[in-house]
Amino acid sequence: MRQRAAYQISLLALTVLVFSFCFATLLSADEEVPQVAYLDVNPPIIVNLSSKTKRMQYLKADIAFKITGDVAKAKVSQHIAAVRDLLVLLLSAQKVDDVDTVAGKERLRNDALHQVQAFFKEEEGEPLVEDLLFKNIVVQR
């Protein structure tokens, strides 16, 4: 009798364990958290800068976008050529003195982020890009 009761309790515990595992798996599948991704703008953007001297001055920027979710990543990738054009125009309008300091680079980063977000709001109805990162920025005088 005791063996039968122990067997039934063990069977009941196993059943509860299996059902709780299945229920937890179903809950986690329904509530997938979108993944944050960083999308590189390749190749790096290289532009001539406005200069008062006759000597050519260049800016090279390695840029990445912070994006959440596969849908947003696909939409941003679809428009990457237009976004590169927007960034080339913005970066080439800069003067060397404007991007020579950390504060100037941060201002440029913020300007670029706002322009990219405005572009996506117009094209896709939402900003899509959460942040714009300068992975590397070099100014050659």
PDB file of N, CA, C and O in Angstrom, residues 15 23-25 31 34 40 47 65 70 76 79 81-82 109 114 119 131 133:
ATOM      1  N   THR A  15       4.145  14.735 -13.164  1.00  0.00           N
ATOM      2  CA  THR A  15       3.135  15.363 -14.027  1.00  0.00           C
ATOM      3  C   THR A  15       3.106  16.876 -13.818  1.00  0.00           C
ATOM      4  O   THR A  15       3.078  17.645 -14.784  1.00  0.00           O
ATOM      5  N   PHE A  23       4.191  24.930 -19.604  1.00  0.00           N
ATOM      6  CA  PHE A  23       3.532  26.225 -19.440  1.00  0.00           C
ATOM      7  C   PHE A  23       4.559  27.355 -19.477  1.00  0.00           C
ATOM      8  O   PHE A  23       4.343  28.384 -20.123  1.00  0.00           O
ATOM      9  N   ALA A  24       5.696  27.162 -18.826  1.00  0.00           N
ATOM     10  CA  ALA A  24       6.745  28.183 -18.830  1.00  0.00           C
ATOM     11  C   ALA A  24       7.304  28.376 -20.231  1.00  0.00           C
ATOM     12  O   ALA A  24       7.586  29.500 -20.648  1.00  0.00           O
ATOM     13  N   THR A  25       7.440  27.291 -20.980  1.00  0.00           N
ATOM     14  CA  THR A  25       7.931  27.386 -22.357  1.00  0.00           C
ATOM     15  C   THR A  25       6.951  28.154 -23.227  1.00  0.00           C
ATOM     16  O   THR A  25       7.343  28.989 -24.034  1.00  0.00           O
ATOM     17  N   GLU A  31       6.245  35.872 -25.212  1.00  0.00           N
ATOM     18  CA  GLU A  31       6.770  37.146 -24.753  1.00  0.00           C
ATOM     19  C   GLU A  31       8.240  37.318 -25.126  1.00  0.00           C
ATOM     20  O   GLU A  31       9.058  37.694 -24.292  1.00  0.00           O
ATOM     21  N   PRO A  34      12.425  41.796 -27.958  1.00  0.00           N
ATOM     22  CA  PRO A  34      13.200  42.171 -29.152  1.00  0.00           C
ATOM     23  C   PRO A  34      14.668  42.390 -28.788  1.00  0.00           C
ATOM     24  O   PRO A  34      14.994  42.944 -27.741  1.00  0.00           O
ATOM     25  N   ASP A  40      26.113  48.413 -38.780  1.00  0.00           N
ATOM     26  CA  ASP A  40      27.206  49.254 -39.277  1.00  0.00           C
ATOM     27  C   ASP A  40      26.829  49.864 -40.617  1.00  0.00           C
ATOM     28  O   ASP A  40      26.230  49.207 -41.461  1.00  0.00           O
ATOM     29  N   VAL A  47      34.584  62.204 -46.390  1.00  0.00           N
ATOM     30  CA  VAL A  47      34.166  63.421 -47.093  1.00  0.00           C
ATOM     31  C   VAL A  47      35.253  64.487 -47.002  1.00  0.00           C
ATOM     32  O   VAL A  47      36.089  64.467 -46.101  1.00  0.00           O
ATOM     33  N   PHE A  65      24.331  52.158 -36.153  1.00  0.00           N
ATOM     34  CA  PHE A  65      23.008  52.508 -35.635  1.00  0.00           C
ATOM     35  C   PHE A  65      22.599  51.478 -34.587  1.00  0.00           C
ATOM     36  O   PHE A  65      22.765  50.276 -34.798  1.00  0.00           O
ATOM     37  N   ASP A  70      14.144  42.752 -35.236  1.00  0.00           N
ATOM     38  CA  ASP A  70      14.480  42.351 -36.598  1.00  0.00           C
ATOM     39  C   ASP A  70      13.722  43.150 -37.644  1.00  0.00           C
ATOM     40  O   ASP A  70      14.246  43.417 -38.725  1.00  0.00           O
ATOM     41  N   VAL A  76      15.629  49.528 -41.752  1.00  0.00           N
ATOM     42  CA  VAL A  76      16.799  50.410 -41.833  1.00  0.00           C
ATOM     43  C   VAL A  76      17.727  49.938 -42.951  1.00  0.00           C
ATOM     44  O   VAL A  76      18.214  50.750 -43.740  1.00  0.00           O
ATOM     45  N   HIS A  79      16.728  51.065 -46.428  1.00  0.00           N
ATOM     46  CA  HIS A  79      16.927  52.481 -46.758  1.00  0.00           C
ATOM     47  C   HIS A  79      18.370  52.944 -46.577  1.00  0.00           C
ATOM     48  O   HIS A  79      18.635  54.146 -46.575  1.00  0.00           O
ATOM     49  N   ALA A  81      21.027  53.168 -48.368  1.00  0.00           N
ATOM     50  CA  ALA A  81      21.644  54.033 -49.396  1.00  0.00           C
ATOM     51  C   ALA A  81      21.195  55.488 -49.204  1.00  0.00           C
ATOM     52  O   ALA A  81      22.008  56.414 -49.280  1.00  0.00           O
ATOM     53  N   ALA A  82      19.920  55.697 -48.948  1.00  0.00           N
ATOM     54  CA  ALA A  82      19.410  57.054 -48.737  1.00  0.00           C
ATOM     55  C   ALA A  82      19.962  57.654 -47.448  1.00  0.00           C
ATOM     56  O   ALA A  82      20.271  58.848 -47.386  1.00  0.00           O
ATOM     57  N   ARG A 109      27.205  64.287 -33.817  1.00  0.00           N
ATOM     58  CA  ARG A 109      26.535  62.997 -33.610  1.00  0.00           C
ATOM     59  C   ARG A 109      25.051  63.188 -33.337  1.00  0.00           C
ATOM     60  O   ARG A 109      24.196  62.507 -33.900  1.00  0.00           O
ATOM     61  N   HIS A 114      19.383  63.013 -35.136  1.00  0.00           N
ATOM     62  CA  HIS A 114      18.079  63.652 -35.340  1.00  0.00           C
ATOM     63  C   HIS A 114      17.683  63.643 -36.813  1.00  0.00           C
ATOM     64  O   HIS A 114      16.504  63.435 -37.134  1.00  0.00           O
ATOM     65  N   PHE A 119      14.265  61.269 -40.977  1.00  0.00           N
ATOM     66  CA  PHE A 119      14.131  60.563 -42.252  1.00  0.00           C
ATOM     67  C   PHE A 119      13.243  59.330 -42.085  1.00  0.00           C
ATOM     68  O   PHE A 119      12.317  59.104 -42.869  1.00  0.00           O
ATOM     69  N   ASP A 131      19.863  55.143 -31.534  1.00  0.00           N
ATOM     70  CA  ASP A 131      21.071  55.916 -31.282  1.00  0.00           C
ATOM     71  C   ASP A 131      22.002  55.768 -32.479  1.00  0.00           C
ATOM     72  O   ASP A 131      21.920  54.804 -33.234  1.00  0.00           O
ATOM     73  N   LEU A 133      26.097  55.938 -33.345  1.00  0.00           N
ATOM     74  CA  LEU A 133      27.394  55.876 -32.684  1.00  0.00           C
ATOM     75  C   LEU A 133      28.507  56.124 -33.687  1.00  0.00           C
ATOM     76  O   LEU A 133      28.499  55.556 -34.783  1.00  0.00           O
TER      77      LEU A 133
END
